[in-house]
mmCIF file with all atom_site columns, C-alpha atoms and ligand atoms in Angstrom:
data_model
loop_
_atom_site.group_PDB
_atom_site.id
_atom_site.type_symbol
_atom_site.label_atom_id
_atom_site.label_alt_id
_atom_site.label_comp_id
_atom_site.label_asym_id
_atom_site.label_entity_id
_atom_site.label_seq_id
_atom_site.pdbx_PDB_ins_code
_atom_site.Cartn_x
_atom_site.Cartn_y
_atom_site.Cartn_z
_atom_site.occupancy
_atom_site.B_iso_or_equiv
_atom_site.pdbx_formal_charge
_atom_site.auth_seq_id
_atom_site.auth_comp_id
_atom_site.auth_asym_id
_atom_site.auth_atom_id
_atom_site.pdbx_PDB_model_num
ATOM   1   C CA . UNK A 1 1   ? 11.354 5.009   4.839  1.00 96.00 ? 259 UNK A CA 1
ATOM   2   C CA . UNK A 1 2   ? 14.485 3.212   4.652  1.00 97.00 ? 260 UNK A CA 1
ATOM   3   C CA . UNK A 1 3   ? 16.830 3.794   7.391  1.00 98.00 ? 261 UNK A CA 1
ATOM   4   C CA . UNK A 1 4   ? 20.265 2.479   6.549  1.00 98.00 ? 262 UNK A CA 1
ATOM   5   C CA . UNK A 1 5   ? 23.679 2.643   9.222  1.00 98.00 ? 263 UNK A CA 1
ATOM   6   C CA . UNK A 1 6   ? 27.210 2.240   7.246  1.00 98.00 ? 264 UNK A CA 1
ATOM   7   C CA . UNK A 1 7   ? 29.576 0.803   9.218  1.00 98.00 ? 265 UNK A CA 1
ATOM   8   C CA . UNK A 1 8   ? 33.366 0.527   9.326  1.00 98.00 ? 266 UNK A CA 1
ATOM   9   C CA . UNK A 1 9   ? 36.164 0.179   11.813 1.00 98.00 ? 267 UNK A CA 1
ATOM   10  C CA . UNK A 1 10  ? 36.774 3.926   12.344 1.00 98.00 ? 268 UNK A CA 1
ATOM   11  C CA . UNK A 1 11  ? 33.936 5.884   10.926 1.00 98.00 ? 269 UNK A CA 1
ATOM   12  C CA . UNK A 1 12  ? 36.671 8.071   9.418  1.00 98.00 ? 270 UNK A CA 1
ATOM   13  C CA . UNK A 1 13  ? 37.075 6.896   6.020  1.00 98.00 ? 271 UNK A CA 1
ATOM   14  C CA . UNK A 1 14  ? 35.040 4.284   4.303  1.00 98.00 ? 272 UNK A CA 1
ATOM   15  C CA . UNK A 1 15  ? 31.679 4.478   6.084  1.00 98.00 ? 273 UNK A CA 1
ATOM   16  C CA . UNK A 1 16  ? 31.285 8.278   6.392  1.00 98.00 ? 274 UNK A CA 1
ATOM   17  C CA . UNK A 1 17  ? 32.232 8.577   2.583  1.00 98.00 ? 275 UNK A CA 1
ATOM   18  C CA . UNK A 1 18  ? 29.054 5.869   1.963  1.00 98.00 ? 276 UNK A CA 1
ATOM   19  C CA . UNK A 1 19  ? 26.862 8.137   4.359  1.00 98.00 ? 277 UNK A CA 1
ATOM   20  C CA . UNK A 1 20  ? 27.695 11.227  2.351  1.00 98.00 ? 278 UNK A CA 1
ATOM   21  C CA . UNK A 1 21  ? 27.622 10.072  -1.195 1.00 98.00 ? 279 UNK A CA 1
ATOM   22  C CA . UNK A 1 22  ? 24.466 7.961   -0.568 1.00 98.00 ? 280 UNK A CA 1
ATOM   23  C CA . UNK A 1 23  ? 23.004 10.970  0.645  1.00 98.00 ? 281 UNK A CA 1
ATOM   24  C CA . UNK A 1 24  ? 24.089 13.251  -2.189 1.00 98.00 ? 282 UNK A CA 1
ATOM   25  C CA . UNK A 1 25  ? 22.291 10.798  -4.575 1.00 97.00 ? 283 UNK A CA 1
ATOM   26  C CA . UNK A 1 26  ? 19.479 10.497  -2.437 1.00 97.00 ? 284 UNK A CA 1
ATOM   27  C CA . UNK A 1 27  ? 19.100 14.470  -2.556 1.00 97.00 ? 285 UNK A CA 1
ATOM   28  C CA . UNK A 1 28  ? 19.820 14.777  -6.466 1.00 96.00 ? 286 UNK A CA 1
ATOM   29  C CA . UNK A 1 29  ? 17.293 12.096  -7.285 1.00 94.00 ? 287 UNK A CA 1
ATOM   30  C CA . UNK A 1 30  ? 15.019 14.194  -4.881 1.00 95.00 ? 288 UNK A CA 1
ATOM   31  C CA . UNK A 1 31  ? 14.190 11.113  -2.308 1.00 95.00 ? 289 UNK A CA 1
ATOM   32  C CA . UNK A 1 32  ? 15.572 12.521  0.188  1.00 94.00 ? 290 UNK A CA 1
ATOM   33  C CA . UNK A 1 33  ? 12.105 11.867  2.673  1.00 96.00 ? 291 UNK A CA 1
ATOM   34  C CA . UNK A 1 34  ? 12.407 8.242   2.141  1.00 96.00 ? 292 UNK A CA 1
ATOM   35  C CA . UNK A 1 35  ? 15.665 7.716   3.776  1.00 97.00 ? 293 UNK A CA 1
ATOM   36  C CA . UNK A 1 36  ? 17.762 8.055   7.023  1.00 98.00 ? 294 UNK A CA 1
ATOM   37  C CA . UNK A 1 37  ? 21.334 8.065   6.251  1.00 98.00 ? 295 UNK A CA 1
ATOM   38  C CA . UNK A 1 38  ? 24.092 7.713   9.195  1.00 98.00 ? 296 UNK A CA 1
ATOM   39  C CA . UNK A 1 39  ? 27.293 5.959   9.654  1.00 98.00 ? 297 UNK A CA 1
ATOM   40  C CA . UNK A 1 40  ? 29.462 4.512   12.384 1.00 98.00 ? 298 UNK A CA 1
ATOM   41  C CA . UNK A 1 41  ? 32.344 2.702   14.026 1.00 98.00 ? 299 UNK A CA 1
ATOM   42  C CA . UNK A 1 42  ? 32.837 -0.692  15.617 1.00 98.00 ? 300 UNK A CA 1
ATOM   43  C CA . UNK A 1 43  ? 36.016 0.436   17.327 1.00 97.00 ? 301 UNK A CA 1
ATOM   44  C CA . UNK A 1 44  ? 36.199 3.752   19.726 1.00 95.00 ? 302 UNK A CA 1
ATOM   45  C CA . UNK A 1 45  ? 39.439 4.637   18.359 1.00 95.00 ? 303 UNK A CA 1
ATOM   46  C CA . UNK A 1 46  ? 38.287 7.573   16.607 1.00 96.00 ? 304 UNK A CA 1
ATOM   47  C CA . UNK A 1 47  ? 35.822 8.960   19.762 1.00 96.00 ? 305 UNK A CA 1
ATOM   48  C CA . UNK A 1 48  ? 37.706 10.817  22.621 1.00 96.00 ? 306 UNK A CA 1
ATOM   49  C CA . UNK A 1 49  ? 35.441 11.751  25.877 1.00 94.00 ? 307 UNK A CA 1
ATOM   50  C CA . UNK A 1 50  ? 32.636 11.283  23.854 1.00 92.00 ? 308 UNK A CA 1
ATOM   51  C CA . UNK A 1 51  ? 33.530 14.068  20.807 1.00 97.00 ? 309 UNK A CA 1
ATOM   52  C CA . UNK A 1 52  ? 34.215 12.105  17.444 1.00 98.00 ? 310 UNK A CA 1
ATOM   53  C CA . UNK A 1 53  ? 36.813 12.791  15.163 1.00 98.00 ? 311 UNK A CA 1
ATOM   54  C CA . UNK A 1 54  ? 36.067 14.502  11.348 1.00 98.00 ? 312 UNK A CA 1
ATOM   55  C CA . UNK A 1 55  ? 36.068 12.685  8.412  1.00 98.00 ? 313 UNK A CA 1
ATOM   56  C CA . UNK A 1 56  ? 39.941 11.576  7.814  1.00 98.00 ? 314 UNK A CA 1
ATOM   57  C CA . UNK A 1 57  ? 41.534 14.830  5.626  1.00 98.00 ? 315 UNK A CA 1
ATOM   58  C CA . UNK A 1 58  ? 42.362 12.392  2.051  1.00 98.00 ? 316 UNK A CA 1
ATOM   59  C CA . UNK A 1 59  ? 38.790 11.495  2.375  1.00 98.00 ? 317 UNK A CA 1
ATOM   60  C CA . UNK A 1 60  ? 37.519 15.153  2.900  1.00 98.00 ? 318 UNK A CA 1
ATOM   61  C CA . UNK A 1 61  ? 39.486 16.185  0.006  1.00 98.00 ? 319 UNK A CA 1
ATOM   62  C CA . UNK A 1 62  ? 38.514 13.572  -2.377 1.00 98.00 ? 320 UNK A CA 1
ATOM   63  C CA . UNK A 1 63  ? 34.853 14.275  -1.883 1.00 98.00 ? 321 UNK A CA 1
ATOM   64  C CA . UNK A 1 64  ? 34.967 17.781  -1.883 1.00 97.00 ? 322 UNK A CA 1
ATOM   65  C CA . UNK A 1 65  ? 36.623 17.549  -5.562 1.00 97.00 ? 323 UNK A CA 1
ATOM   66  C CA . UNK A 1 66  ? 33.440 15.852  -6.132 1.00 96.00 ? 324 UNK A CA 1
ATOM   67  C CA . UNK A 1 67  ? 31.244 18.138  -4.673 1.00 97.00 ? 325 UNK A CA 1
ATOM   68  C CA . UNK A 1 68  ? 30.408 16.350  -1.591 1.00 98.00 ? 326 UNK A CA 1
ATOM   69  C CA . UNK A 1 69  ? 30.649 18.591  1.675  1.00 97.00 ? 327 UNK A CA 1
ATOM   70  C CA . UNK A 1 70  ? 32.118 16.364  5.081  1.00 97.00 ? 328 UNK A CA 1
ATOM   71  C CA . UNK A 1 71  ? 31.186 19.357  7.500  1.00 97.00 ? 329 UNK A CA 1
ATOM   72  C CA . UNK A 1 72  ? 29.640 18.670  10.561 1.00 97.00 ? 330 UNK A CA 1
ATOM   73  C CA . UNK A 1 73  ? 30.277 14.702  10.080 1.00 98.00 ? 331 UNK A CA 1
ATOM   74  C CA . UNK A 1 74  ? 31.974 13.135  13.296 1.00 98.00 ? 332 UNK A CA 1
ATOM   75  C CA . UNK A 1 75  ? 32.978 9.458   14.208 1.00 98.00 ? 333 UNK A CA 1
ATOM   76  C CA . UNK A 1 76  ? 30.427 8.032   16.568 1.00 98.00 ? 334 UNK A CA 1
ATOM   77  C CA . UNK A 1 77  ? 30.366 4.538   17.611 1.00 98.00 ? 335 UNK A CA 1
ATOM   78  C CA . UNK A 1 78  ? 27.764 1.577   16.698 1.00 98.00 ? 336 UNK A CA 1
ATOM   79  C CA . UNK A 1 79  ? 25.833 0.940   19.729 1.00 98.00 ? 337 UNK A CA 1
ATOM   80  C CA . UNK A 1 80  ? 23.363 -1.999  21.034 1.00 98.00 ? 338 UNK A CA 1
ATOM   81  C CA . UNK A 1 81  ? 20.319 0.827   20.438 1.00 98.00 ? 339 UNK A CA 1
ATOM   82  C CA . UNK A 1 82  ? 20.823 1.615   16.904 1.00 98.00 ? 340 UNK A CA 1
ATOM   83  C CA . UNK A 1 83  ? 19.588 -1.570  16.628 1.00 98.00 ? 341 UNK A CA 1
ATOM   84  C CA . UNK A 1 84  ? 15.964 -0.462  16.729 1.00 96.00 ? 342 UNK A CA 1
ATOM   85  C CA . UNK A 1 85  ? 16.768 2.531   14.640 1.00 98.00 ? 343 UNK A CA 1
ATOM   86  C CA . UNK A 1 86  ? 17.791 1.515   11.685 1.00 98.00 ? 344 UNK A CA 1
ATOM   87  C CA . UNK A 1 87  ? 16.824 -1.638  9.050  1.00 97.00 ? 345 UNK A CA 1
ATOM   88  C CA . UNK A 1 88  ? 19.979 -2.394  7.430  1.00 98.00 ? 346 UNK A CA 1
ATOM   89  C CA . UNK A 1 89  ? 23.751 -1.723  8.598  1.00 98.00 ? 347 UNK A CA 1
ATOM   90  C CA . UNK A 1 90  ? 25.762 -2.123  5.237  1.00 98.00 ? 348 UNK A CA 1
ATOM   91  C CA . UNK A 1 91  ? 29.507 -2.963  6.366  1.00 98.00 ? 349 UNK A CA 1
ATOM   92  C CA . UNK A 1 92  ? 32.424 -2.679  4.351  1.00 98.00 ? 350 UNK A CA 1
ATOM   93  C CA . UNK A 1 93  ? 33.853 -5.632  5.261  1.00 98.00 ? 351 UNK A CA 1
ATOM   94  C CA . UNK A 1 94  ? 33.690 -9.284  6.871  1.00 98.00 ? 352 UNK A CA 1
ATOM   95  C CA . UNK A 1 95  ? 35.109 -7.858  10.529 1.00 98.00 ? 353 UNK A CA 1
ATOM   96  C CA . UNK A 1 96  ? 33.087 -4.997  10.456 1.00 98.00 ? 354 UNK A CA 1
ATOM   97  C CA . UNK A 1 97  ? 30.168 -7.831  9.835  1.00 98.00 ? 355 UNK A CA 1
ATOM   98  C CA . UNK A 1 98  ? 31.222 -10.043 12.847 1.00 98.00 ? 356 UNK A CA 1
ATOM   99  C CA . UNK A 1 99  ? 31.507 -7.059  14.800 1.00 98.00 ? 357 UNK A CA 1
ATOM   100 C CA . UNK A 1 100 ? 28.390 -4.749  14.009 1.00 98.00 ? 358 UNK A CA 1
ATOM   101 C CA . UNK A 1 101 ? 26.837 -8.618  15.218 1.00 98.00 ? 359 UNK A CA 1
ATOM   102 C CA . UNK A 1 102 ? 28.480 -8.559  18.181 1.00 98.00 ? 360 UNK A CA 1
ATOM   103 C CA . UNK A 1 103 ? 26.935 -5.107  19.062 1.00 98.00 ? 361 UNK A CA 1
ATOM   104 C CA . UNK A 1 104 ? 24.044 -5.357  17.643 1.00 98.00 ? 362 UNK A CA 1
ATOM   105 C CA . UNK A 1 105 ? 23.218 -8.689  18.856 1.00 97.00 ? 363 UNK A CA 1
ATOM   106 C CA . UNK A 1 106 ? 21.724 -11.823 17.652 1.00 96.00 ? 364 UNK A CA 1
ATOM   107 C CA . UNK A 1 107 ? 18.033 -10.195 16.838 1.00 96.00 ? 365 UNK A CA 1
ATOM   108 C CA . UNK A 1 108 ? 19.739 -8.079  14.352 1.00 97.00 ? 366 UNK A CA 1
ATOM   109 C CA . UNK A 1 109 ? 21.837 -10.291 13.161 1.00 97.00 ? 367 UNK A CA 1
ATOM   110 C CA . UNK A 1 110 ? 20.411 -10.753 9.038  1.00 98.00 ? 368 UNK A CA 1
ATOM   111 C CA . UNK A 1 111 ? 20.202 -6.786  9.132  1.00 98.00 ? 369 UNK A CA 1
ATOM   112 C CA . UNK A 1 112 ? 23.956 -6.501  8.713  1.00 98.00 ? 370 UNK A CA 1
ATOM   113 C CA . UNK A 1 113 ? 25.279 -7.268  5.271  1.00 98.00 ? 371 UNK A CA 1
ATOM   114 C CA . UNK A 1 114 ? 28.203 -5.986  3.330  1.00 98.00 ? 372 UNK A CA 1
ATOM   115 C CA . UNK A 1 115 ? 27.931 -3.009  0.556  1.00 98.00 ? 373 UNK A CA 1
ATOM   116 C CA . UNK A 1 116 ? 29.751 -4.911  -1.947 1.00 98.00 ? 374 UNK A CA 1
ATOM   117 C CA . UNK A 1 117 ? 27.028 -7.365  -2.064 1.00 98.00 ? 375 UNK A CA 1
ATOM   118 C CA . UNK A 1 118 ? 24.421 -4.999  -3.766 1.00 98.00 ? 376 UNK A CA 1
ATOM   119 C CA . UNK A 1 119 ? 27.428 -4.898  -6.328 1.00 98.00 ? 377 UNK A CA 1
ATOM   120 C CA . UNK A 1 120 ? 26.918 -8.511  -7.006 1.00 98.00 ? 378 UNK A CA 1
ATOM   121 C CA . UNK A 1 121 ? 29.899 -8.916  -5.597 1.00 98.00 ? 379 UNK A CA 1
ATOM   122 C CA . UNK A 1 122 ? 31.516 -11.333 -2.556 1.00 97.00 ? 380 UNK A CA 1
ATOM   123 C CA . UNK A 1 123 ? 34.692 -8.488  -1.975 1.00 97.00 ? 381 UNK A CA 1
ATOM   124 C CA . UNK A 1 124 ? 35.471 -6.170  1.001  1.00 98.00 ? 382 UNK A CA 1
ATOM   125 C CA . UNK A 1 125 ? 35.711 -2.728  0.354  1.00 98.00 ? 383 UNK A CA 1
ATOM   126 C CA . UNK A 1 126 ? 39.587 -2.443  1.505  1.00 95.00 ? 384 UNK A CA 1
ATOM   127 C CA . UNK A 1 127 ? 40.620 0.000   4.507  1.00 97.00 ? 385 UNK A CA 1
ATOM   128 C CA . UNK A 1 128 ? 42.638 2.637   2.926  1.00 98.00 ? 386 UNK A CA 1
ATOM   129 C CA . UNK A 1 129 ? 43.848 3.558   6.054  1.00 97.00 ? 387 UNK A CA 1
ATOM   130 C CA . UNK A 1 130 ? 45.661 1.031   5.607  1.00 96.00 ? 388 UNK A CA 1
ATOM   131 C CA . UNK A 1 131 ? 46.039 0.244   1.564  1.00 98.00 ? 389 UNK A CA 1
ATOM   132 C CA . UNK A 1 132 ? 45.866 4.252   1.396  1.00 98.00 ? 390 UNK A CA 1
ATOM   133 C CA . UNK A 1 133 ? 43.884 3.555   -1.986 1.00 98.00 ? 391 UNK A CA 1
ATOM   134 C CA . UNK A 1 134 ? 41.446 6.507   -1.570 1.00 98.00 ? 392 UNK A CA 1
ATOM   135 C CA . UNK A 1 135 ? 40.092 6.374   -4.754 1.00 98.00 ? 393 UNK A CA 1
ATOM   136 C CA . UNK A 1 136 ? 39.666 2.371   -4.802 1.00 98.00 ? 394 UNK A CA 1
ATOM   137 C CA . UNK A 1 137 ? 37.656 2.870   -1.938 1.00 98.00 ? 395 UNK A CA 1
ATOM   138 C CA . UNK A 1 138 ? 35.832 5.275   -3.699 1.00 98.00 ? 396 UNK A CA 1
ATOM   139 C CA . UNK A 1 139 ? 35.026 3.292   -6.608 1.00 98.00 ? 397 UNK A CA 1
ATOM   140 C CA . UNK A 1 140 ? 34.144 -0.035  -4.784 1.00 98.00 ? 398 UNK A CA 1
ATOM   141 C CA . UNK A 1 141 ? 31.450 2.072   -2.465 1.00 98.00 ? 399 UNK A CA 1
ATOM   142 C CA . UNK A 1 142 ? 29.921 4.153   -5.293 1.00 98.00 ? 400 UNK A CA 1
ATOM   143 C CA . UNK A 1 143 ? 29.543 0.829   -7.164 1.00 98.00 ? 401 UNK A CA 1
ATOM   144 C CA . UNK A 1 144 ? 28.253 -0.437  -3.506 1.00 98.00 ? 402 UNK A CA 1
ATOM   145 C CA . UNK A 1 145 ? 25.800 2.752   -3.576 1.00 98.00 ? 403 UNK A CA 1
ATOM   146 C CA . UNK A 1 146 ? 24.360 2.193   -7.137 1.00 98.00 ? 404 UNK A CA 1
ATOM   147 C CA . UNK A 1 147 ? 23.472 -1.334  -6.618 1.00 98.00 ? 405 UNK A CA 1
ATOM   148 C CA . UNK A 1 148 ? 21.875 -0.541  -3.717 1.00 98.00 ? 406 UNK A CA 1
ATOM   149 C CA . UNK A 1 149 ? 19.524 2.522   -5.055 1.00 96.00 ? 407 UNK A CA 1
ATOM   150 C CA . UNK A 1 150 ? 18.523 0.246   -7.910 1.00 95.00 ? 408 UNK A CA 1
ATOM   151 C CA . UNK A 1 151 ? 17.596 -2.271  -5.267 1.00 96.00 ? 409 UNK A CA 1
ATOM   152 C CA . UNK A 1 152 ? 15.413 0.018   -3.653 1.00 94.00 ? 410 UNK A CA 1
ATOM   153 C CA . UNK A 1 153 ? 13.439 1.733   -6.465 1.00 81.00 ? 411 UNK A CA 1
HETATM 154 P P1 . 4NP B 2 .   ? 37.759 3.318   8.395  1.00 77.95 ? 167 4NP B P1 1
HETATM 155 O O1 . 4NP B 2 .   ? 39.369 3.413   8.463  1.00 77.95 ? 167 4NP B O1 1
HETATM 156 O O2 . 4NP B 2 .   ? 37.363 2.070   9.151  1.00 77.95 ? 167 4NP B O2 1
HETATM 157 O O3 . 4NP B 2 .   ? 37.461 3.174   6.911  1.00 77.95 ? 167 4NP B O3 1
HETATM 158 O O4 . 4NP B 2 .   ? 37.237 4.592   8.994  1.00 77.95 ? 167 4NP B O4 1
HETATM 159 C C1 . 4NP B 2 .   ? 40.049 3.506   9.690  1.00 77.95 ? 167 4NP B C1 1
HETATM 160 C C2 . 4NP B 2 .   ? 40.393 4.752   10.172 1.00 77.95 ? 167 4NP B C2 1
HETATM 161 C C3 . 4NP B 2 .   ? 41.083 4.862   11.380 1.00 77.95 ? 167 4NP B C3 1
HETATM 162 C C4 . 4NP B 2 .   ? 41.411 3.718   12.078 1.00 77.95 ? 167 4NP B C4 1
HETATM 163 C C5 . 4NP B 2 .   ? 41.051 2.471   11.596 1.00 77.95 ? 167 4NP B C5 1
HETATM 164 C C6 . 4NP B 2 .   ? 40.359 2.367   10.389 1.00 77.95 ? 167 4NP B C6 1
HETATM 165 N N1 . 4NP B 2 .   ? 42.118 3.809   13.306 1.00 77.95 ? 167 4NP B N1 1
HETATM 166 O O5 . 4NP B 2 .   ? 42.475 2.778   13.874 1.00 77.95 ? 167 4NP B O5 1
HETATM 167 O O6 . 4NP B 2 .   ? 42.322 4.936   13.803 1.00 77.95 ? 167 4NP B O6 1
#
């Protein structure tokens, strides 16, 4: 089984939208027993006493155009013990790298790697909290999500 954590700053935008659409795939290609799909934040911004926020509303709506349902997804934090849980932790970009590290500690270190790089690609895939690119983000984690799936076969 392959048991892969996205990871982003928030766990609002990018990273739940990779946990989703990976999962979708993973369902229509009917392999859904050989994975473990989550996602999660290196900053608690998005957690509050412990209760995570939903997946940010541009998001929601962009994936529900394409199908893909967000309920019941909620921001939860990276933590020390997902460590053991999971093989890979596919950031979106270089912070999230250095940070998922941080957390996840030295052991688990060459586990963390960023999506773009089953693209072929060097890139981060940009915050668009930020750039408020929603469908750039999109694009750069479905072609993220492909490369990966074909890596996996
Ligand atoms: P994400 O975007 O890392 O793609 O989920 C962000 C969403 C919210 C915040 C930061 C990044 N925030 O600071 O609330």
């Amino acid at each position: 089984m392959y048991k892969i954590m996205f990871v982003c700053l928030g766990n609002i935008c990018r990273s739940p939208m990779a946990e989703l659409l990976l999962r979708d795939m993973v369902e229509k290609a009917g392999r859904e027993k050989d994975f473990l799909i989550a996602s999660s934040a290196t900053s608690g911004e998005n957690v509050f006493n412990g209760v995570g926020a939903p997946v940010y509303g541009p998001i929601r709506d962009l994936l529900e155009k394409k199908g893909v349902s967000c309920v019941g997804k909620r921001a939860q934090m990276l933590t020390a013990k997902h460590g053991d849980e999971f093989d890979l932790f596919l950031c979106m970009d270089e912070s999230n790298v250095r940070n998922a590290r941080r957390i996840l500690g030295e052991k688990n270190a060459d586990k963390c790697k960023k999506l773009l790089s089953y693209a072929g690609e060097k890139g981060d895939v940009a915050d668009p909290w930020f750039t408020r690119d929603f469908n750039a983000a999109y694009e750069d984690i479905k072609r993220g999500l492909e490369g990966l799936l074909q890596s996996l076969q």
